PDB file of C-alpha atoms in Angstrom:
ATOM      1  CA  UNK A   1    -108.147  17.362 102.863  1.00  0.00           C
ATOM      2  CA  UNK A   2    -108.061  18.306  99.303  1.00  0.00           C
ATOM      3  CA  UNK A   3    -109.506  17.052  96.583  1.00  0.00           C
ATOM      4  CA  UNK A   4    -106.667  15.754  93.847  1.00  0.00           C
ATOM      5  CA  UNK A   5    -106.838  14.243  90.478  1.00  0.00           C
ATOM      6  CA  UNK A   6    -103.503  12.684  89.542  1.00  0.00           C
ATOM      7  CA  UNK A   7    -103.283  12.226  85.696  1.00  0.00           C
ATOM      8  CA  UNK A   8    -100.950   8.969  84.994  1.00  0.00           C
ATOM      9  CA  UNK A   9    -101.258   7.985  88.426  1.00  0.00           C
ATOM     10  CA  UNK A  10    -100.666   3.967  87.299  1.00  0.00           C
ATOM     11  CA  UNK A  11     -96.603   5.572  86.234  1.00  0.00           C
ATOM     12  CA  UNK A  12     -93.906   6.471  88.242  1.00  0.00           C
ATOM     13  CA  UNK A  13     -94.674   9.879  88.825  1.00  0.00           C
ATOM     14  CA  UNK A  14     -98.473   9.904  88.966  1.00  0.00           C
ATOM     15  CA  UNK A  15     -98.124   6.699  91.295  1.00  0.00           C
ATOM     16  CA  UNK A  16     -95.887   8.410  93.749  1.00  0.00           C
ATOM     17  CA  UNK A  17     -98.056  11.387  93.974  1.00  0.00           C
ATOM     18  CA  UNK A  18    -100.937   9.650  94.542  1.00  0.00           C
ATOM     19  CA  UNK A  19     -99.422   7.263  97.240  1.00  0.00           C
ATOM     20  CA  UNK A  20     -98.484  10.543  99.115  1.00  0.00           C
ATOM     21  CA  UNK A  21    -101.665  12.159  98.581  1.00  0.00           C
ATOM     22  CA  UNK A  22    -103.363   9.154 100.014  1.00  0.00           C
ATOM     23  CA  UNK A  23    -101.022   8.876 103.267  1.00  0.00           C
ATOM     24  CA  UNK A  24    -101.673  12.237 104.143  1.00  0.00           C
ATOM     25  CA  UNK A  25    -105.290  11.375 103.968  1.00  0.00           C
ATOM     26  CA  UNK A  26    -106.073  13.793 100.769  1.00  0.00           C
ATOM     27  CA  UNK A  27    -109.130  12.583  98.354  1.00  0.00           C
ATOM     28  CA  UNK A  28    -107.359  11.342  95.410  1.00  0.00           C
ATOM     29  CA  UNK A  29    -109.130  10.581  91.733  1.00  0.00           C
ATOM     30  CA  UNK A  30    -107.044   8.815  89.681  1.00  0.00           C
ATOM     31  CA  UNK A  31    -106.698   9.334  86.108  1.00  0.00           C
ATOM     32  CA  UNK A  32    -105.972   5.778  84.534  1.00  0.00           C
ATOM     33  CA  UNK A  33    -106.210   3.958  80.857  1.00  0.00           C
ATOM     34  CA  UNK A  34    -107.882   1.065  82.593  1.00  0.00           C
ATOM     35  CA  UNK A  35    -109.624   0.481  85.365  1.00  0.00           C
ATOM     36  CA  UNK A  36    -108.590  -3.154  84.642  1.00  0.00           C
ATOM     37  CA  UNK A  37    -104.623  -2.957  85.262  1.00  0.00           C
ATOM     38  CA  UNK A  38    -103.031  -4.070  88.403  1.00  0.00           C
ATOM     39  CA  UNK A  39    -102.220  -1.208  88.922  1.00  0.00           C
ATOM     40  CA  UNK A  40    -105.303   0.655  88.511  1.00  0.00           C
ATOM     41  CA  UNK A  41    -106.759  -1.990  91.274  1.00  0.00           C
ATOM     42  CA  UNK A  42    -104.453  -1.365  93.623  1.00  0.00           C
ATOM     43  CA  UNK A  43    -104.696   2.086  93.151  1.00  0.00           C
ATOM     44  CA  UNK A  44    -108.363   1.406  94.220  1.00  0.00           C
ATOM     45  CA  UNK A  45    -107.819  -0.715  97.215  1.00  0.00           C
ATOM     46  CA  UNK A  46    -105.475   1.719  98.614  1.00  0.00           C
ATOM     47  CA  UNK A  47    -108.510   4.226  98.514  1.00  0.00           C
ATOM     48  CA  UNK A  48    -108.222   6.107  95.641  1.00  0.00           C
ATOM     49  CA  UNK A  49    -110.966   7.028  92.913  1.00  0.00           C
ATOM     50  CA  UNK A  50    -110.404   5.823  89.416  1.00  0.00           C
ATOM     51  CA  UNK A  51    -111.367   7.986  86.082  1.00  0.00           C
ATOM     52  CA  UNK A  52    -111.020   6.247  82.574  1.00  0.00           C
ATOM     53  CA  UNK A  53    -109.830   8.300  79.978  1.00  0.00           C
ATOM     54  CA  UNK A  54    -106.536   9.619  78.572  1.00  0.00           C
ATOM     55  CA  UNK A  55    -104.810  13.110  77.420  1.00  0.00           C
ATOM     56  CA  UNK A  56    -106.270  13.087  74.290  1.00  0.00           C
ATOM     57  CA  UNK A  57    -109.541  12.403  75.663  1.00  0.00           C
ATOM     58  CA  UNK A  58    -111.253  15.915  76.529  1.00  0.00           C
ATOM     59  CA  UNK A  59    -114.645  14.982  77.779  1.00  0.00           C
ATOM     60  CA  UNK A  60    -112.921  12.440  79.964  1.00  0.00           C
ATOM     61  CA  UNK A  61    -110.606  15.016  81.306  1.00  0.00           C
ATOM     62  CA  UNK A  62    -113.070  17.259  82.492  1.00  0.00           C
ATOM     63  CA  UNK A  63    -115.232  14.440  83.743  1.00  0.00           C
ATOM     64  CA  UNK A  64    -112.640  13.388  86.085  1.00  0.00           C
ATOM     65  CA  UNK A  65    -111.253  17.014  86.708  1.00  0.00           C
ATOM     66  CA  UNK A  66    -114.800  18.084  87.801  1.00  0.00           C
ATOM     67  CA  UNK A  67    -114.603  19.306  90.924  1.00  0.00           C
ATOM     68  CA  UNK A  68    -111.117  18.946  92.482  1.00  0.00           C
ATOM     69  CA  UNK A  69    -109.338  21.801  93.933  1.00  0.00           C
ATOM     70  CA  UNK A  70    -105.830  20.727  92.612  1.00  0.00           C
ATOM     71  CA  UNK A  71    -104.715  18.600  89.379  1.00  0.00           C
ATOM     72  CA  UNK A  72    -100.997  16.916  89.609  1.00  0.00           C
ATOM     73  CA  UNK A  73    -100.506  16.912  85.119  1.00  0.00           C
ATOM     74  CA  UNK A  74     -97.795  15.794  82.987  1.00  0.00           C
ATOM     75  CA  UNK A  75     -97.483  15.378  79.002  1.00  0.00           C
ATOM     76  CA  UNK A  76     -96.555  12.118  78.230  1.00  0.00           C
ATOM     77  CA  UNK A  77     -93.508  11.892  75.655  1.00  0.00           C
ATOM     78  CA  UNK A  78     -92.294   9.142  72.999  1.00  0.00           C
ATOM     79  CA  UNK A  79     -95.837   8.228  71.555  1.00  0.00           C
ATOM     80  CA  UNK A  80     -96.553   8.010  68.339  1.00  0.00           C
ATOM     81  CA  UNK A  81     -97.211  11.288  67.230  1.00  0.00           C
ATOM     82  CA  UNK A  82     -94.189  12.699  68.292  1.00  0.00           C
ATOM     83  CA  UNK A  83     -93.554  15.678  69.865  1.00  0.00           C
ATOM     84  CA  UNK A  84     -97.112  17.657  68.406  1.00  0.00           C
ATOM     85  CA  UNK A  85     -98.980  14.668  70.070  1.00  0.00           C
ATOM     86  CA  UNK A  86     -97.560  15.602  73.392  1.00  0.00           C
ATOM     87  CA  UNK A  87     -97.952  19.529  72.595  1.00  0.00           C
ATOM     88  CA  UNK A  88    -101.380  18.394  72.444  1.00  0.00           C
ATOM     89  CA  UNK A  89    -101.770  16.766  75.249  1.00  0.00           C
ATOM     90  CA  UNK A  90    -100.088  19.518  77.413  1.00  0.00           C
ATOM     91  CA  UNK A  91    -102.534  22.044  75.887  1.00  0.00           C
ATOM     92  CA  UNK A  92    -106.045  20.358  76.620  1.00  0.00           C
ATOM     93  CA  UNK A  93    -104.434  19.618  80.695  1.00  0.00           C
ATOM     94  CA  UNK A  94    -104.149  23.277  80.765  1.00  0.00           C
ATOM     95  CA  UNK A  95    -106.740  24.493  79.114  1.00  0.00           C
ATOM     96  CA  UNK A  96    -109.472  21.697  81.416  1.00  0.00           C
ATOM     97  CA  UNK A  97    -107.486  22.830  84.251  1.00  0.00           C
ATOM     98  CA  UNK A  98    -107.857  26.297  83.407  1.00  0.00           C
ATOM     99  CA  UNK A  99    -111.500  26.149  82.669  1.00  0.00           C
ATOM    100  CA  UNK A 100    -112.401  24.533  86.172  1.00  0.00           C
ATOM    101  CA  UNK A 101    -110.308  27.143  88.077  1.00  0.00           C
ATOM    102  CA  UNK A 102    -108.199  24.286  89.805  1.00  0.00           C
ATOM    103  CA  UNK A 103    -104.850  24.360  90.687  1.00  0.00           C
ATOM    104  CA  UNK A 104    -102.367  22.744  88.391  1.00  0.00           C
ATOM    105  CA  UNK A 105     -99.058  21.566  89.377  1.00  0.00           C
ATOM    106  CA  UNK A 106     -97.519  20.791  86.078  1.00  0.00           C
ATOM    107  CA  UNK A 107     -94.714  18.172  85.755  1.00  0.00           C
ATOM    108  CA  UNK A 108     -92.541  19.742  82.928  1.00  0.00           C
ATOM    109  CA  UNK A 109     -88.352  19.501  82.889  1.00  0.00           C
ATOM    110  CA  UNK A 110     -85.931  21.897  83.790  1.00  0.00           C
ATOM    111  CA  UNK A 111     -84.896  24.216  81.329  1.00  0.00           C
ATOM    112  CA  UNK A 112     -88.922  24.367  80.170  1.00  0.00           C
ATOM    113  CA  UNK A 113     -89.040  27.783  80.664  1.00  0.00           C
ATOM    114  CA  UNK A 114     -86.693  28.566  78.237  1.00  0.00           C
ATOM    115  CA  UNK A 115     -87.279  29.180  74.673  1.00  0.00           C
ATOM    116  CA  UNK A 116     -84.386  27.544  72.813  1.00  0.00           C
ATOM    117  CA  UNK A 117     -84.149  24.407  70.987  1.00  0.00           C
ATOM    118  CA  UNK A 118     -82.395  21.514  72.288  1.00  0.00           C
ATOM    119  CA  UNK A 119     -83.069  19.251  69.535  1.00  0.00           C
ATOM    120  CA  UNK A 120     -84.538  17.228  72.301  1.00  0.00           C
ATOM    121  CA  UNK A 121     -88.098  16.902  71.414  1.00  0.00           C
ATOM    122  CA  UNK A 122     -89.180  15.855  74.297  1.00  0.00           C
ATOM    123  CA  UNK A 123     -87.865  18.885  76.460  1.00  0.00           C
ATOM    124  CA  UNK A 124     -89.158  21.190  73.239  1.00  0.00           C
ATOM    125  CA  UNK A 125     -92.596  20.020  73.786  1.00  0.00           C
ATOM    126  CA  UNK A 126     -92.412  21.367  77.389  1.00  0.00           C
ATOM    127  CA  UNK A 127     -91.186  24.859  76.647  1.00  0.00           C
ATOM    128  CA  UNK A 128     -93.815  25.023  74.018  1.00  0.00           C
ATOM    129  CA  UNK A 129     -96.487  23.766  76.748  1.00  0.00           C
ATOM    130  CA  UNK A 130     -95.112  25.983  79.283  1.00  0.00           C
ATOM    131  CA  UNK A 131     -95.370  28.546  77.101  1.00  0.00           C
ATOM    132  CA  UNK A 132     -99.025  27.884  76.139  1.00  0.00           C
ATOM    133  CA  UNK A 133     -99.436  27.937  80.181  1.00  0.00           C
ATOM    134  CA  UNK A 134     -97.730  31.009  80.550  1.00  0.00           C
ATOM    135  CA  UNK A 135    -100.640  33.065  78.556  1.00  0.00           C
ATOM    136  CA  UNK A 136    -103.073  31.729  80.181  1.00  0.00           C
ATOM    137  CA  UNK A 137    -105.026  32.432  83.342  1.00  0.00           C
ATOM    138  CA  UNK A 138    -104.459  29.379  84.912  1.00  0.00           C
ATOM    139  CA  UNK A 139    -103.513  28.896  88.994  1.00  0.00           C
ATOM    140  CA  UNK A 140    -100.442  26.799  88.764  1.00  0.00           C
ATOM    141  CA  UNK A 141     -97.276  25.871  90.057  1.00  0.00           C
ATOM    142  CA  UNK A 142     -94.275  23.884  87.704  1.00  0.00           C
ATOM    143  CA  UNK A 143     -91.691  21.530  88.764  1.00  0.00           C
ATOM    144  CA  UNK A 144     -88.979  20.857  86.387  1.00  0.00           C
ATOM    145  CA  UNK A 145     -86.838  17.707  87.439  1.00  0.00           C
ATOM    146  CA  UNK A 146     -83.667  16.878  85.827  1.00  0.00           C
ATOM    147  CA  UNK A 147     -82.795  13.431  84.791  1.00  0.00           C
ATOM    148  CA  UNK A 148     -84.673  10.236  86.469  1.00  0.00           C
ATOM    149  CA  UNK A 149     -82.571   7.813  89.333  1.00  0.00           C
ATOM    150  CA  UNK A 150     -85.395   5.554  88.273  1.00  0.00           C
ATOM    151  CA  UNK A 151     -84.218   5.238  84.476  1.00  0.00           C
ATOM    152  CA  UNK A 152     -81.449   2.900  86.414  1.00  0.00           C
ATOM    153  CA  UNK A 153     -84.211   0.629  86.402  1.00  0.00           C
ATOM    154  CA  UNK A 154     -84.555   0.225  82.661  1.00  0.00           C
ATOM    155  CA  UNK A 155     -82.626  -2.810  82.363  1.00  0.00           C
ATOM    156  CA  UNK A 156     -82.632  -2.790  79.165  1.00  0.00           C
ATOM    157  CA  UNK A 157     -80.564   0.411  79.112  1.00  0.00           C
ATOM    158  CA  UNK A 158     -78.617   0.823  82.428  1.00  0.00           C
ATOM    159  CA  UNK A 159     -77.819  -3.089  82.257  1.00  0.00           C
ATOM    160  CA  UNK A 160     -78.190  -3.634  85.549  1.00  0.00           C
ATOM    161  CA  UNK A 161     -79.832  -7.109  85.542  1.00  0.00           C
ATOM    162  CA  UNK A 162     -76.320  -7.870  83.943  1.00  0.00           C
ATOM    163  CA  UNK A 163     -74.012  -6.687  86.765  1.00  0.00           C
ATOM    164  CA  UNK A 164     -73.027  -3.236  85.657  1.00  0.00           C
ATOM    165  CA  UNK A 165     -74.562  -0.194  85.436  1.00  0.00           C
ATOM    166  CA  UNK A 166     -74.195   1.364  82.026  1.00  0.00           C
ATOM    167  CA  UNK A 167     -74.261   4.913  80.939  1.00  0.00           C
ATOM    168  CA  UNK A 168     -73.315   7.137  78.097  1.00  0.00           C
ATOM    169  CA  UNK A 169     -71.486   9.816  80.463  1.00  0.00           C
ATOM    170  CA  UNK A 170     -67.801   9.921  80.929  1.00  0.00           C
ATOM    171  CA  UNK A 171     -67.279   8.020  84.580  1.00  0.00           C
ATOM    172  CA  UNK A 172     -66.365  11.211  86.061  1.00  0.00           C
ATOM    173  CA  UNK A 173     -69.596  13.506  84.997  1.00  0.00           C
ATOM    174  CA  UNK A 174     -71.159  14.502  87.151  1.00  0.00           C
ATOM    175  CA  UNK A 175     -75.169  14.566  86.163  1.00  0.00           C
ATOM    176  CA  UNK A 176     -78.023  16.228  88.564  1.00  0.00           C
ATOM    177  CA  UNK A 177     -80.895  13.356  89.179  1.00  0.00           C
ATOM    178  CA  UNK A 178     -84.295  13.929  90.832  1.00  0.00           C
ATOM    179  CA  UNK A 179     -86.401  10.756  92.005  1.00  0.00           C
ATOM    180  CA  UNK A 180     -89.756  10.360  91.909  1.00  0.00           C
ATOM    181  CA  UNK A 181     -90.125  10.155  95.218  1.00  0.00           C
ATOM    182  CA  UNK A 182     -89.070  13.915  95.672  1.00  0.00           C
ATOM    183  CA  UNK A 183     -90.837  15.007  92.779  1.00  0.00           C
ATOM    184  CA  UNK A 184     -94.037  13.669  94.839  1.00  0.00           C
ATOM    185  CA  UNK A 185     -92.939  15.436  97.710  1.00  0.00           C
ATOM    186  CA  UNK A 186     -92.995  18.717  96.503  1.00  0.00           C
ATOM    187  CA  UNK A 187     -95.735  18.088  94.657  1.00  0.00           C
ATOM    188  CA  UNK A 188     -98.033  17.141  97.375  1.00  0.00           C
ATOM    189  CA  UNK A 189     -96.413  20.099  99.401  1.00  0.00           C
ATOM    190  CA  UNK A 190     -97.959  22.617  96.626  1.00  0.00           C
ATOM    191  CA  UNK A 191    -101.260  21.009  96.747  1.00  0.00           C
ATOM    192  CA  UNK A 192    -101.358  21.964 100.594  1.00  0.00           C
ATOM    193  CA  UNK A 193     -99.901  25.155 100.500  1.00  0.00           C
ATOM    194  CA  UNK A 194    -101.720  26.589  96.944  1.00  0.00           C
ATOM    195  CA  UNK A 195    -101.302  30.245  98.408  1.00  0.00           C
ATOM    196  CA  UNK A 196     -97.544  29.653  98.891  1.00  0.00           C
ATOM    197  CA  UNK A 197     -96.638  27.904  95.293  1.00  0.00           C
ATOM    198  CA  UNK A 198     -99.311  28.829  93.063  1.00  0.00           C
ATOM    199  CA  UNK A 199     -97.055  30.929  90.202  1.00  0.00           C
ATOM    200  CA  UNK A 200     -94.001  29.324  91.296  1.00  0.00           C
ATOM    201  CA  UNK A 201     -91.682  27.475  88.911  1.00  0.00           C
ATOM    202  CA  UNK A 202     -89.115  25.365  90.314  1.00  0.00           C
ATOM    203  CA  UNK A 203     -86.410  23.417  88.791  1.00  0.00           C
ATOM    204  CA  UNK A 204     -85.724  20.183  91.122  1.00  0.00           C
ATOM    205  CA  UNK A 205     -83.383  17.718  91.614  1.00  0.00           C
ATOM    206  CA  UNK A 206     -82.488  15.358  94.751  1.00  0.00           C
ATOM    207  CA  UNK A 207     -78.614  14.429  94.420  1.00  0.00           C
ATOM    208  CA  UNK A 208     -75.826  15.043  92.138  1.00  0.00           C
ATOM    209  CA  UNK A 209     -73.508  11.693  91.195  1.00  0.00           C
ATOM    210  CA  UNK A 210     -71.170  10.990  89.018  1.00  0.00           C
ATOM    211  CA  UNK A 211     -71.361   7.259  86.917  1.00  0.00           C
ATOM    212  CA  UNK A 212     -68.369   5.803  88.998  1.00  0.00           C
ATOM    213  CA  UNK A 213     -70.374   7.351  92.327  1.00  0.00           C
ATOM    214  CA  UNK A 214     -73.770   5.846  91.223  1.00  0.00           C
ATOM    215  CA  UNK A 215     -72.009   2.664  90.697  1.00  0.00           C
ATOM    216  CA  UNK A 216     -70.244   2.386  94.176  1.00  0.00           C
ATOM    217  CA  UNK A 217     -73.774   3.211  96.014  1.00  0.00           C
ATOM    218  CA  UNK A 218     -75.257   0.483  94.017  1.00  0.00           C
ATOM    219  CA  UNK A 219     -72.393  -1.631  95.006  1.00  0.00           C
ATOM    220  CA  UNK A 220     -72.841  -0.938  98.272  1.00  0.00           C
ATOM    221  CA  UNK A 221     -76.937  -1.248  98.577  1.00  0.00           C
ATOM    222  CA  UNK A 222     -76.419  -4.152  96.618  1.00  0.00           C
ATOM    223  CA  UNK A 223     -73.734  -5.855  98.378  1.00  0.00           C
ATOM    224  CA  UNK A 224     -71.743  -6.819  95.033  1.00  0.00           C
ATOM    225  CA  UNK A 225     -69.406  -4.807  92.953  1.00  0.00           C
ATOM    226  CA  UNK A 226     -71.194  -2.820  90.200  1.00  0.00           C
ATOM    227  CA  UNK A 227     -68.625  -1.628  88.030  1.00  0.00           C
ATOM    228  CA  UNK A 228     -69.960   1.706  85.577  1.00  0.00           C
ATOM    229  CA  UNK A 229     -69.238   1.062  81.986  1.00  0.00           C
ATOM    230  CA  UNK A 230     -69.666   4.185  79.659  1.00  0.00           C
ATOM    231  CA  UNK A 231     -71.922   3.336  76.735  1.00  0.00           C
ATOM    232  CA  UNK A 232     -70.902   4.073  73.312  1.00  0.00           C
ATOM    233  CA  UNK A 233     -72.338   7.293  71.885  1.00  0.00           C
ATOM    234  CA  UNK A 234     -73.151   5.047  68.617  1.00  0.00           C
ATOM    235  CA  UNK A 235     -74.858   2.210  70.311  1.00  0.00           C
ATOM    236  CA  UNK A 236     -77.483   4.532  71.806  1.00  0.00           C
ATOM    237  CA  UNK A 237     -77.999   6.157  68.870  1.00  0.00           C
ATOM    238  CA  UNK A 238     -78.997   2.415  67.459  1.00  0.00           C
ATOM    239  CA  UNK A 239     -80.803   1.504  71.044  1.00  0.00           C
ATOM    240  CA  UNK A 240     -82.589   4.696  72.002  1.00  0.00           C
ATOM    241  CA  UNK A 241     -82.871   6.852  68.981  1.00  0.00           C
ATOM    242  CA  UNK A 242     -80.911  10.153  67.864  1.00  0.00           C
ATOM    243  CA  UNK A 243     -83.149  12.194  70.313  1.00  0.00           C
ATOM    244  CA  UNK A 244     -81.582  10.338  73.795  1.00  0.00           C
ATOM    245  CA  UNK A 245     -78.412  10.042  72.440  1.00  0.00           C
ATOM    246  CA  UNK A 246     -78.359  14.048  72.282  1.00  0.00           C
ATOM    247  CA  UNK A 247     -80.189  14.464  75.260  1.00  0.00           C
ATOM    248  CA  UNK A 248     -77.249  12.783  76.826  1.00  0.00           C
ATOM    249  CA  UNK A 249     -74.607  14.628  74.584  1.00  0.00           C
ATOM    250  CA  UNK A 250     -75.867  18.249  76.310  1.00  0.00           C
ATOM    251  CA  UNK A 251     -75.748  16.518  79.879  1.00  0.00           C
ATOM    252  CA  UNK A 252     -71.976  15.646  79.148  1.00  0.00           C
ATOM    253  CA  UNK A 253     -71.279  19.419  78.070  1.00  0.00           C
ATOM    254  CA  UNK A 254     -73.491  20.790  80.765  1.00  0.00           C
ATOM    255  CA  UNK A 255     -72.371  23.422  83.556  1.00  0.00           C
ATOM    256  CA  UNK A 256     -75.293  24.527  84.692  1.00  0.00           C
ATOM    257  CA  UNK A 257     -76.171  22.410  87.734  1.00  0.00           C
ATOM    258  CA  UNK A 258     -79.383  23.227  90.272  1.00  0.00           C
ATOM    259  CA  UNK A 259     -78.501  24.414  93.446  1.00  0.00           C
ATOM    260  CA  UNK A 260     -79.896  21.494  95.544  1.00  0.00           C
ATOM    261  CA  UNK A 261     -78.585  22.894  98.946  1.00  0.00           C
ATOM    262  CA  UNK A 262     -80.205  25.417  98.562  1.00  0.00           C
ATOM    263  CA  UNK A 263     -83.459  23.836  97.248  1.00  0.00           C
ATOM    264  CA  UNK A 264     -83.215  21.340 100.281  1.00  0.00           C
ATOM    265  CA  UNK A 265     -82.984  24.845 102.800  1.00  0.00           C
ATOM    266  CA  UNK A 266     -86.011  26.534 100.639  1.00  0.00           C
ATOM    267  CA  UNK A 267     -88.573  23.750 101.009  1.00  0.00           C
ATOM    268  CA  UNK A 268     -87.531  21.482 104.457  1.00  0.00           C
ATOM    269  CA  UNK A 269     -90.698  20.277 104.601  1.00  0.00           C
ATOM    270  CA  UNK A 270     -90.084  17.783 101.686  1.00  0.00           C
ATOM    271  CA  UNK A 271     -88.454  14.543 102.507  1.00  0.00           C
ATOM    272  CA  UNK A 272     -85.482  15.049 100.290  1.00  0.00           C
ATOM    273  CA  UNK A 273     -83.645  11.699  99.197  1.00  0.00           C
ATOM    274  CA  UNK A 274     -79.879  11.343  98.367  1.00  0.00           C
ATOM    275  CA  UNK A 275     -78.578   8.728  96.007  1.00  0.00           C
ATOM    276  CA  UNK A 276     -78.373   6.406  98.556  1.00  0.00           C
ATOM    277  CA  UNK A 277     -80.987   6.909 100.372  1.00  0.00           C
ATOM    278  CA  UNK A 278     -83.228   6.023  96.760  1.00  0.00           C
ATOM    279  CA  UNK A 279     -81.371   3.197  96.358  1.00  0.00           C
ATOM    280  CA  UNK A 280     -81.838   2.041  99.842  1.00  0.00           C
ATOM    281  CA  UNK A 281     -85.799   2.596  98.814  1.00  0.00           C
ATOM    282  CA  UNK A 282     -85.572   0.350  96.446  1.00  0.00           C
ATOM    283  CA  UNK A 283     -87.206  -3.352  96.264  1.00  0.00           C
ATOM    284  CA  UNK A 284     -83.925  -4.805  94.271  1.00  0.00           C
ATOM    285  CA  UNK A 285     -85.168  -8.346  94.337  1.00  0.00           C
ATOM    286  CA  UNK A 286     -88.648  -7.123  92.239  1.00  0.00           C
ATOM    287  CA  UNK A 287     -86.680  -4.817  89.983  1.00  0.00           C
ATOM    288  CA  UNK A 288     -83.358  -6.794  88.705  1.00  0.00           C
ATOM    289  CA  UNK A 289     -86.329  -9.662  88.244  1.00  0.00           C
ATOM    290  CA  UNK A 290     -87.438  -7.494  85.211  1.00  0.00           C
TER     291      UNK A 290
END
């Protein structure tokens, strides 16, 4: 059993890591806003520790880092202070980490090893904090997964509530996705095996789809047609910001896709999920109800 914080472990990521960490009978701290939130108290029920504080928050950091043999981290993009706040962020998880000899297993992107602009400030911040982690004497381990099947579950965007499911890629493009549920896996398999992973990066993704593929799973899980519609370049731009729209401009010109065959053969001990088999995972009656 080893002793894990999970920093955001009320989001996506940080809640399927410590879900994992919990069913394999680890000793899981949680790193929450509020101790108040749903899901903070489930969280607790379920047998995990809770920790106030957040990434800006140093003494709280430490205080719930105190101890534990492994920290699952991530920076936390899109706030207010832009791409600096999240530099920040990234910079006190590995320096805490760092300073309590723990192991970190660092949520980053792919490509974050890399030093070149993308004019995507959100994957900038990441090389910058990878980087900052590379100079350091810290015992860690990086994933960097690709693009989210979960963001099909931003309504809002992927319009599924409405019948379709809406993207700015051409219907034939095809575009490397990771779910969370694999980034957890791997995860939690570093966290066992620290002799094995720690100074490892790895760039990871579960299944590569096209729009019009995406769309006929969906149809099929779903047991109604869900035709793909590609989304005007300009309407994200006015939905989502000049920094998605580009972020989805470089997947459409992309030709660099992750090997996942050979990712599944390098690490069989992760419970790798196709397309499918996420969407088959998922509780559709909870999510189209918003």
């Amino acid at each position: 059993m080893t002793k894990t914080v999970v920093i955001g472990a009320t989001g996506r990521q940080g809640g399927a890591v410590t879900h994992l960490l919990l069913e394999r009978g680890h000793e899981v701290v949680a790193y929450v806003r509020s101790e108040e939130s749903p899901a903070a108290k489930k969280l607790s029920a379920q047998g995990a520790r809770l920790a106030v504080g957040d990434l800006a928050d140093p003494e709280a950091l430490q205080r719930a880092c105190a101890g534990a043999e492994a920290v699952f981290g991530l920076s936390v993009p899109f706030g207010e202070g832009g791409k600096d706040e999240e530099v920040a962020q990234g910079r006190l998880l590995v320096d805490t980490v760092g300073r309590l000899d723990a192991h970190l297993v660092y949520s980053s992107v792919r490509g974050g090893d890399r030093m070149e602009a993308t004019s995507v400030d959100h994957a900038d911040s990441k090389q910058i904090i990878e980087a900052y982690l590379r100079e350091r004497p810290v015992r860690a381990t990086v994933l960097g997964p690709v693009y989210f099947m979960e963001n099909a579950l931003n309504l809002g965007f992927s319009r599924l509530g409405e019948g379709m499911l809406a993207n700015p890629l051409t219907p034939g493009k095809p575009l490397d996705q990771v779910t969370v549920l694999d980034i957890a896996g791997l995860a939690v398999h570093a966290v066992e095996n620290p002799g094995e992973f720690i100074g490892e990066r790895i760039d990871i993704a579960s299944d590569r789809v096209t729009g019009q593929e995406a769309a006929r799973i969906l149809s099929d899980v779903l047991g109604r047609e869900i035709p793909y519609q590609q989304m005007p370049m300009d309407m994200v731009r006015k939905w989502a910001g000049e920094e998605v729209a580009t972020m989805f401009e470089n997947f459409e010109n992309n030709t660099d896709f992750i090997d996942i065959d050979g990712l599944r053969a390098k690490y069989p001990a992760v419970r790798w999920h196709s397309y499918a088999d996420w969407a088959k995972s998922v509780d559709w009656d909870k999510a189209l109800a918003g």
